PDB file of C-alpha atoms in Angstrom:
ATOM      1  CA  MET A   1     104.573-154.992 -61.316  1.00 40.00           C
ATOM      2  CA  LYS A   2     102.231-153.089 -63.617  1.00 46.00           C
ATOM      3  CA  GLU A   3     104.064-149.840 -62.885  1.00 49.00           C
ATOM      4  CA  MET A   4     107.395-151.553 -63.648  1.00 44.00           C
ATOM      5  CA  LEU A   5     105.973-152.805 -66.954  1.00 44.00           C
ATOM      6  CA  PHE A   6     104.868-149.326 -67.874  1.00 53.00           C
ATOM      7  CA  SER A   7     108.230-147.943 -66.777  1.00 76.00           C
ATOM      8  CA  LYS A   8     110.183-150.296 -69.052  1.00 83.00           C
ATOM      9  CA  ILE A   9     107.970-149.508 -72.004  1.00 86.00           C
ATOM     10  CA  THR A  10     108.280-145.782 -71.311  1.00 87.00           C
ATOM     11  CA  ILE A  11     112.091-145.978 -71.116  1.00 89.00           C
ATOM     12  CA  LEU A  12     112.041-147.894 -74.400  1.00 89.00           C
ATOM     13  CA  ALA A  13     110.023-145.088 -76.005  1.00 90.00           C
ATOM     14  CA  TYR A  14     112.517-142.516 -74.657  1.00 91.00           C
ATOM     15  CA  LEU A  15     115.438-144.456 -76.138  1.00 91.00           C
ATOM     16  CA  VAL A  16     113.696-144.674 -79.509  1.00 91.00           C
ATOM     17  CA  PHE A  17     113.251-140.906 -79.701  1.00 91.00           C
ATOM     18  CA  LEU A  18     116.788-140.310 -78.442  1.00 91.00           C
ATOM     19  CA  PHE A  19     118.193-142.486 -81.213  1.00 92.00           C
ATOM     20  CA  HIS A  20     115.839-140.888 -83.729  1.00 89.00           C
ATOM     21  CA  GLY A  21     117.330-137.511 -82.860  1.00 87.00           C
ATOM     22  CA  VAL A  22     120.877-138.852 -83.146  1.00 89.00           C
ATOM     23  CA  ASN A  23     120.179-140.569 -86.460  1.00 88.00           C
ATOM     24  CA  THR A  24     118.444-137.531 -87.935  1.00 84.00           C
ATOM     25  CA  ASN A  25     121.351-135.107 -87.505  1.00 82.00           C
ATOM     26  CA  ILE A  26     124.513-137.158 -87.430  1.00 85.00           C
ATOM     27  CA  GLY A  27     124.694-137.500 -91.215  1.00 82.00           C
ATOM     28  CA  GLY A  28     124.433-133.780 -91.800  1.00 80.00           C
ATOM     29  CA  VAL A  29     127.622-133.098 -89.866  1.00 82.00           C
ATOM     30  CA  ALA A  30     129.584-135.719 -91.803  1.00 85.00           C
ATOM     31  CA  ILE A  31     128.090-135.027 -95.236  1.00 85.00           C
ATOM     32  CA  VAL A  32     131.174-133.258 -96.610  1.00 85.00           C
ATOM     33  CA  ASP A  33     133.482-136.074 -95.505  1.00 88.00           C
ATOM     34  CA  ILE A  34     131.067-138.708 -96.837  1.00 90.00           C
ATOM     35  CA  ALA A  35     130.984-136.961-100.209  1.00 90.00           C
ATOM     36  CA  LYS A  36     134.793-136.928-100.327  1.00 90.00           C
ATOM     37  CA  THR A  37     134.924-140.640 -99.516  1.00 90.00           C
ATOM     38  CA  PHE A  38     132.677-141.550-102.455  1.00 90.00           C
ATOM     39  CA  GLY A  39     134.089-138.870-104.752  1.00 90.00           C
ATOM     40  CA  VAL A  40     130.795-137.040-105.357  1.00 90.00           C
ATOM     41  CA  ASP A  41     129.382-133.588-104.635  1.00 87.00           C
ATOM     42  CA  THR A  42     127.619-132.990-101.352  1.00 83.00           C
ATOM     43  CA  TYR A  43     124.259-132.491-103.057  1.00 81.00           C
ATOM     44  CA  ILE A  44     124.400-136.133-104.227  1.00 87.00           C
ATOM     45  CA  ILE A  45     124.771-137.297-100.628  1.00 86.00           C
ATOM     46  CA  GLY A  46     121.966-134.914 -99.694  1.00 81.00           C
ATOM     47  CA  TYR A  47     119.690-136.629-102.204  1.00 84.00           C
ATOM     48  CA  ILE A  48     120.713-140.001-100.803  1.00 87.00           C
ATOM     49  CA  PHE A  49     119.791-138.788 -97.322  1.00 86.00           C
ATOM     50  CA  ALA A  50     116.260-138.407 -98.699  1.00 84.00           C
ATOM     51  CA  CYS A  51     116.160-142.225 -98.845  1.00 87.00           C
ATOM     52  CA  ASN A  52     116.114-142.168 -95.050  1.00 87.00           C
ATOM     53  CA  SER A  53     113.048-139.928 -95.099  1.00 84.00           C
ATOM     54  CA  VAL A  54     111.323-142.142 -97.666  1.00 87.00           C
ATOM     55  CA  GLY A  55     111.937-145.290 -95.619  1.00 89.00           C
ATOM     56  CA  PHE A  56     110.861-143.509 -92.441  1.00 88.00           C
ATOM     57  CA  THR A  57     107.617-142.309 -94.015  1.00 85.00           C
ATOM     58  CA  ILE A  58     106.780-145.734 -95.452  1.00 88.00           C
ATOM     59  CA  SER A  59     107.279-147.409 -92.066  1.00 88.00           C
ATOM     60  CA  THR A  60     105.131-144.939 -90.149  1.00 82.00           C
ATOM     61  CA  PHE A  61     102.251-145.628 -92.535  1.00 82.00           C
ATOM     62  CA  VAL A  62     102.749-149.414 -92.674  1.00 86.00           C
ATOM     63  CA  GLY A  63     103.122-149.547 -88.873  1.00 83.00           C
ATOM     64  CA  ALA A  64      99.381-149.080 -88.319  1.00 80.00           C
ATOM     65  CA  TRP A  65      98.726-152.141 -90.478  1.00 85.00           C
ATOM     66  CA  LEU A  66     101.501-154.319 -89.050  1.00 87.00           C
ATOM     67  CA  VAL A  67     100.759-153.633 -85.379  1.00 84.00           C
ATOM     68  CA  LYS A  68      97.375-155.372 -85.775  1.00 84.00           C
ATOM     69  CA  ARG A  69      98.981-158.506 -87.225  1.00 86.00           C
ATOM     70  CA  VAL A  70     102.372-158.816 -85.525  1.00 85.00           C
ATOM     71  CA  SER A  71     103.254-158.491 -81.836  1.00 85.00           C
ATOM     72  CA  THR A  72     104.868-155.198 -80.877  1.00 85.00           C
ATOM     73  CA  ARG A  73     107.878-157.040 -79.435  1.00 86.00           C
ATOM     74  CA  ARG A  74     108.597-158.786 -82.731  1.00 88.00           C
ATOM     75  CA  LEU A  75     108.127-155.536 -84.607  1.00 89.00           C
ATOM     76  CA  GLY A  76     110.463-153.761 -82.211  1.00 89.00           C
ATOM     77  CA  ILE A  77     113.203-156.375 -82.360  1.00 91.00           C
ATOM     78  CA  GLY A  78     112.913-156.636 -86.138  1.00 91.00           C
ATOM     79  CA  SER A  79     113.122-152.862 -86.468  1.00 92.00           C
ATOM     80  CA  VAL A  80     116.251-152.635 -84.307  1.00 92.00           C
ATOM     81  CA  PHE A  81     117.932-155.328 -86.396  1.00 93.00           C
ATOM     82  CA  LEU A  82     116.956-153.427 -89.547  1.00 93.00           C
ATOM     83  CA  VAL A  83     118.701-150.347 -88.152  1.00 93.00           C
ATOM     84  CA  ILE A  84     121.779-152.374 -87.169  1.00 94.00           C
ATOM     85  CA  LEU A  85     121.905-153.940 -90.642  1.00 94.00           C
ATOM     86  CA  GLY A  86     121.626-150.498 -92.203  1.00 94.00           C
ATOM     87  CA  TYR A  87     124.381-149.035 -90.042  1.00 94.00           C
ATOM     88  CA  LEU A  88     126.685-151.938 -90.851  1.00 94.00           C
ATOM     89  CA  GLY A  89     126.064-151.281 -94.532  1.00 93.00           C
ATOM     90  CA  ILE A  90     126.804-147.570 -94.045  1.00 92.00           C
ATOM     91  CA  VAL A  91     130.077-148.237 -92.253  1.00 91.00           C
ATOM     92  CA  PHE A  92     131.394-151.233 -94.179  1.00 91.00           C
ATOM     93  CA  GLY A  93     129.566-151.072 -97.533  1.00 87.00           C
ATOM     94  CA  GLY A  94     132.259-149.131 -99.368  1.00 84.00           C
ATOM     95  CA  ARG A  95     130.033-148.290-102.358  1.00 90.00           C
ATOM     96  CA  LEU A  96     127.664-145.391-102.971  1.00 91.00           C
ATOM     97  CA  PHE A  97     124.780-147.679-103.925  1.00 93.00           C
ATOM     98  CA  THR A  98     125.250-149.743-100.772  1.00 93.00           C
ATOM     99  CA  TYR A  99     125.355-146.542 -98.740  1.00 93.00           C
ATOM    100  CA  GLY A 100     122.048-145.369-100.237  1.00 92.00           C
ATOM    101  CA  ALA A 101     120.366-148.746 -99.710  1.00 94.00           C
ATOM    102  CA  SER A 102     121.619-148.799 -96.122  1.00 94.00           C
ATOM    103  CA  ILE A 103     120.302-145.289 -95.480  1.00 93.00           C
ATOM    104  CA  PHE A 104     116.891-146.443 -96.744  1.00 94.00           C
ATOM    105  CA  THR A 105     117.033-149.534 -94.507  1.00 94.00           C
ATOM    106  CA  VAL A 106     117.814-147.388 -91.467  1.00 93.00           C
ATOM    107  CA  GLY A 107     114.858-145.178 -92.331  1.00 91.00           C
ATOM    108  CA  LEU A 108     112.555-148.206 -92.431  1.00 92.00           C
ATOM    109  CA  GLY A 109     113.737-149.405 -89.025  1.00 93.00           C
ATOM    110  CA  VAL A 110     113.671-146.014 -87.312  1.00 92.00           C
ATOM    111  CA  GLY A 111     110.267-145.201 -88.793  1.00 90.00           C
ATOM    112  CA  MET A 112     108.765-148.373 -87.352  1.00 92.00           C
ATOM    113  CA  LEU A 113     110.378-147.737 -83.962  1.00 91.00           C
ATOM    114  CA  PHE A 114     109.031-144.180 -84.062  1.00 90.00           C
ATOM    115  CA  TYR A 115     105.520-145.494 -84.674  1.00 89.00           C
ATOM    116  CA  LEU A 116     105.816-148.069 -81.882  1.00 89.00           C
ATOM    117  CA  ALA A 117     107.084-145.496 -79.372  1.00 89.00           C
ATOM    118  CA  ASN A 118     104.073-143.266 -79.998  1.00 86.00           C
ATOM    119  CA  TYR A 119     101.798-146.302 -79.935  1.00 87.00           C
ATOM    120  CA  TYR A 120     103.132-147.343 -76.525  1.00 87.00           C
ATOM    121  CA  ILE A 121     102.673-143.929 -74.924  1.00 87.00           C
ATOM    122  CA  VAL A 122      99.201-143.327 -76.370  1.00 84.00           C
ATOM    123  CA  ASN A 123      97.997-146.701 -75.094  1.00 84.00           C
ATOM    124  CA  LEU A 124      99.648-146.600 -71.670  1.00 83.00           C
ATOM    125  CA  TYR A 125      98.745-143.091 -70.537  1.00 82.00           C
ATOM    126  CA  GLU A 126      95.643-140.949 -70.463  1.00 82.00           C
ATOM    127  CA  GLY A 127      94.825-137.270 -70.085  1.00 79.00           C
ATOM    128  CA  LYS A 128      97.541-134.990 -68.759  1.00 79.00           C
ATOM    129  CA  TYR A 129      99.913-137.930 -68.182  1.00 82.00           C
ATOM    130  CA  ARG A 130      99.789-138.778 -71.881  1.00 81.00           C
ATOM    131  CA  THR A 131     100.542-135.164 -72.761  1.00 82.00           C
ATOM    132  CA  MET A 132     103.461-135.115 -70.336  1.00 85.00           C
ATOM    133  CA  GLN A 133     104.928-138.298 -71.784  1.00 85.00           C
ATOM    134  CA  LEU A 134     104.530-137.112 -75.376  1.00 82.00           C
ATOM    135  CA  ASN A 135     106.338-133.916 -74.435  1.00 83.00           C
ATOM    136  CA  ALA A 136     109.049-136.035 -72.815  1.00 86.00           C
ATOM    137  CA  LEU A 137     109.462-137.925 -76.093  1.00 87.00           C
ATOM    138  CA  ASN A 138     110.013-134.636 -77.895  1.00 85.00           C
ATOM    139  CA  PHE A 139     112.584-133.670 -75.280  1.00 88.00           C
ATOM    140  CA  PHE A 140     114.607-136.842 -75.871  1.00 89.00           C
ATOM    141  CA  PHE A 141     114.429-136.345 -79.629  1.00 88.00           C
ATOM    142  CA  SER A 142     115.617-132.751 -79.260  1.00 86.00           C
ATOM    143  CA  PHE A 143     118.385-133.815 -76.874  1.00 88.00           C
ATOM    144  CA  GLY A 144     119.707-136.379 -79.342  1.00 87.00           C
ATOM    145  CA  ALA A 145     119.319-133.982 -82.265  1.00 85.00           C
ATOM    146  CA  VAL A 146     121.264-131.219 -80.487  1.00 85.00           C
ATOM    147  CA  VAL A 147     124.002-133.197 -78.742  1.00 87.00           C
ATOM    148  CA  SER A 148     124.853-135.657 -81.539  1.00 86.00           C
ATOM    149  CA  PRO A 149     126.008-133.088 -84.145  1.00 85.00           C
ATOM    150  CA  ILE A 150     128.074-131.284 -81.520  1.00 87.00           C
ATOM    151  CA  VAL A 151     129.840-134.489 -80.503  1.00 89.00           C
ATOM    152  CA  ALA A 152     130.174-135.652 -84.120  1.00 87.00           C
ATOM    153  CA  GLY A 153     131.570-132.273 -85.167  1.00 85.00           C
ATOM    154  CA  ILE A 154     134.209-132.367 -82.427  1.00 89.00           C
ATOM    155  CA  LEU A 155     135.208-135.908 -83.390  1.00 90.00           C
ATOM    156  CA  ILE A 156     135.460-135.126 -87.105  1.00 88.00           C
ATOM    157  CA  LYS A 157     137.454-131.985 -86.348  1.00 86.00           C
ATOM    158  CA  ASN A 158     139.902-134.196 -84.451  1.00 89.00           C
ATOM    159  CA  GLN A 159     140.415-136.437 -87.498  1.00 88.00           C
ATOM    160  CA  VAL A 160     137.975-139.169 -86.474  1.00 89.00           C
ATOM    161  CA  ALA A 161     136.587-140.879 -89.573  1.00 91.00           C
ATOM    162  CA  TRP A 162     132.869-140.463 -90.269  1.00 91.00           C
ATOM    163  CA  GLU A 163     132.506-144.246 -90.287  1.00 91.00           C
ATOM    164  CA  GLN A 164     133.698-144.332 -86.675  1.00 91.00           C
ATOM    165  CA  VAL A 165     131.187-141.607 -85.794  1.00 91.00           C
ATOM    166  CA  TYR A 166     128.410-143.868 -87.089  1.00 92.00           C
ATOM    167  CA  GLN A 167     129.848-146.734 -85.071  1.00 91.00           C
ATOM    168  CA  LEU A 168     129.647-144.620 -81.924  1.00 90.00           C
ATOM    169  CA  ALA A 169     126.021-143.796 -82.739  1.00 89.00           C
ATOM    170  CA  MET A 170     125.327-147.535 -82.763  1.00 90.00           C
ATOM    171  CA  LEU A 171     126.087-147.613 -79.031  1.00 89.00           C
ATOM    172  CA  VAL A 172     122.597-146.196 -78.431  1.00 88.00           C
ATOM    173  CA  LEU A 173     121.200-149.299 -80.133  1.00 89.00           C
ATOM    174  CA  VAL A 174     122.588-151.579 -77.405  1.00 89.00           C
ATOM    175  CA  PRO A 175     120.265-150.460 -74.557  1.00 89.00           C
ATOM    176  CA  LEU A 176     117.498-149.981 -77.131  1.00 88.00           C
ATOM    177  CA  LEU A 177     117.729-153.630 -78.200  1.00 88.00           C
ATOM    178  CA  LEU A 178     117.951-154.835 -74.592  1.00 89.00           C
ATOM    179  CA  MET A 179     114.850-152.876 -73.575  1.00 87.00           C
ATOM    180  CA  THR A 180     112.983-154.136 -76.643  1.00 86.00           C
ATOM    181  CA  VAL A 181     113.695-157.721 -75.603  1.00 86.00           C
ATOM    182  CA  VAL A 182     112.967-157.223 -71.887  1.00 82.00           C
ATOM    183  CA  ALA A 183     109.923-154.951 -72.003  1.00 77.00           C
ATOM    184  CA  LYS A 184     106.488-156.449 -72.611  1.00 73.00           C
ATOM    185  CA  PHE A 185     103.534-154.508 -73.884  1.00 67.00           C
ATOM    186  CA  GLU A 186      99.837-155.261 -73.512  1.00 58.00           C
ATOM    187  CA  GLY A 187      97.183-152.905 -74.787  1.00 55.00           C
ATOM    188  CA  LYS A 188      94.361-151.654 -72.634  1.00 53.00           C
ATOM    189  CA  LYS A 189      91.126-153.531 -72.338  1.00 43.00           C
ATOM    190  CA  LYS A 190      89.208-150.628 -73.767  1.00 43.00           C
ATOM    191  CA  GLU A 191      91.512-150.660 -76.778  1.00 44.00           C
ATOM    192  CA  ARG A 192      90.583-154.287 -77.462  1.00 43.00           C
ATOM    193  CA  ALA A 193      86.931-153.355 -77.154  1.00 40.00           C
ATOM    194  CA  VAL A 194      87.390-150.663 -79.777  1.00 41.00           C
ATOM    195  CA  GLN A 195      89.138-153.103 -82.085  1.00 46.00           C
ATOM    196  CA  ALA A 196      86.251-155.528 -81.681  1.00 44.00           C
ATOM    197  CA  SER A 197      83.768-152.910 -82.874  1.00 45.00           C
ATOM    198  CA  ASP A 198      82.985-152.203 -86.494  1.00 47.00           C
ATOM    199  CA  GLY A 199      85.847-150.107 -87.903  1.00 48.00           C
ATOM    200  CA  LYS A 200      84.363-149.449 -91.351  1.00 52.00           C
ATOM    201  CA  GLU A 201      83.346-145.864 -90.659  1.00 54.00           C
ATOM    202  CA  PRO A 202      84.858-143.686 -93.419  1.00 60.00           C
ATOM    203  CA  TRP A 203      87.388-141.079 -92.442  1.00 56.00           C
ATOM    204  CA  ASN A 204      86.613-137.419 -92.907  1.00 58.00           C
ATOM    205  CA  ILE A 205      88.746-135.609 -95.517  1.00 63.00           C
ATOM    206  CA  ASN A 206      90.188-133.509 -92.680  1.00 57.00           C
ATOM    207  CA  VAL A 207      91.856-136.615 -91.244  1.00 55.00           C
ATOM    208  CA  TYR A 208      93.769-137.166 -94.476  1.00 60.00           C
ATOM    209  CA  LEU A 209      94.685-133.490 -94.715  1.00 61.00           C
ATOM    210  CA  ILE A 210      96.021-133.429 -91.147  1.00 57.00           C
ATOM    211  CA  GLY A 211      97.974-136.616 -91.818  1.00 60.00           C
ATOM    212  CA  ALA A 212      99.493-135.087 -94.957  1.00 63.00           C
ATOM    213  CA  VAL A 213     100.473-131.972 -93.010  1.00 58.00           C
ATOM    214  CA  PHE A 214     102.325-134.054 -90.415  1.00 59.00           C
ATOM    215  CA  VAL A 215     104.105-136.051 -93.135  1.00 61.00           C
ATOM    216  CA  PHE A 216     105.330-132.919 -94.914  1.00 62.00           C
ATOM    217  CA  TYR A 217     106.321-131.386 -91.581  1.00 58.00           C
ATOM    218  CA  ALA A 218     108.420-134.429 -90.698  1.00 59.00           C
ATOM    219  CA  LEU A 219     110.047-134.454 -94.129  1.00 57.00           C
ATOM    220  CA  SER A 220     110.828-130.731 -93.991  1.00 58.00           C
ATOM    221  CA  GLU A 221     112.361-131.136 -90.521  1.00 59.00           C
ATOM    222  CA  VAL A 222     114.631-133.955 -91.685  1.00 57.00           C
ATOM    223  CA  VAL A 223     115.643-132.172 -94.912  1.00 55.00           C
ATOM    224  CA  PHE A 224     116.365-128.908 -93.106  1.00 57.00           C
ATOM    225  CA  SER A 225     118.452-130.598 -90.422  1.00 56.00           C
ATOM    226  CA  ASN A 226     120.582-132.271 -93.108  1.00 56.00           C
ATOM    227  CA  TRP A 227     121.127-129.297 -95.419  1.00 55.00           C
ATOM    228  CA  ILE A 228     121.680-126.548 -92.854  1.00 57.00           C
ATOM    229  CA  VAL A 229     124.998-128.153 -91.893  1.00 55.00           C
ATOM    230  CA  VAL A 230     126.155-128.180 -95.510  1.00 55.00           C
ATOM    231  CA  TYR A 231     125.304-124.509 -95.833  1.00 54.00           C
ATOM    232  CA  LEU A 232     127.154-123.583 -92.655  1.00 55.00           C
ATOM    233  CA  ARG A 233     130.246-125.588 -93.612  1.00 54.00           C
ATOM    234  CA  GLU A 234     130.493-124.522 -97.256  1.00 56.00           C
ATOM    235  CA  ALA A 235     128.774-121.171 -97.643  1.00 53.00           C
ATOM    236  CA  LEU A 236     129.912-119.314 -94.533  1.00 49.00           C
TER     237      LEU A 236
END
């Protein structure tokens, strides 16, 4: 039973990273068509895509605070519904402001799911098994990030509207929501012991520097993945 519990949580983490990869790159492929829909230049849509990164970054920082006060299941379900709400706004909003607000909402939801997925793996596995699972998460992110723009590009080339491409991306949210509802997570006993200890020890400046490096790395990865498509479609 314990292995099954861990298995469900692990599959949930895989699905989160898979969707994260899909969500990261799908907009870049459709950016030209999105710009035409709203009657603006592509760089405006590129700036709006930054709202996703802002929401994502905020959630990953707030996640550490929320996970101590709210159950991971509630956080997970709430995050999935945030993403669904954002995608509905993207597809049916019809206005540029609504599109930007929806992109930000998706970023908030995906950022929290991203934090929870890492939180699950770090607390369920130890040693080499933890390393293996973290590498597996990166694989699922890369798979979603590589396959989604290829599929989206083929669909758009065959006159499929970008709104319908986003709707297809929402299909990944169905098993993600189901696994969030079904899977249960309980931290390790040693984790509770650590939480019970005095946590007022100040962090070394290196901790903040390393955290800042990871934040800027994540932002640069998202920005690059969005703009490279624009360059390839317009400049070449």
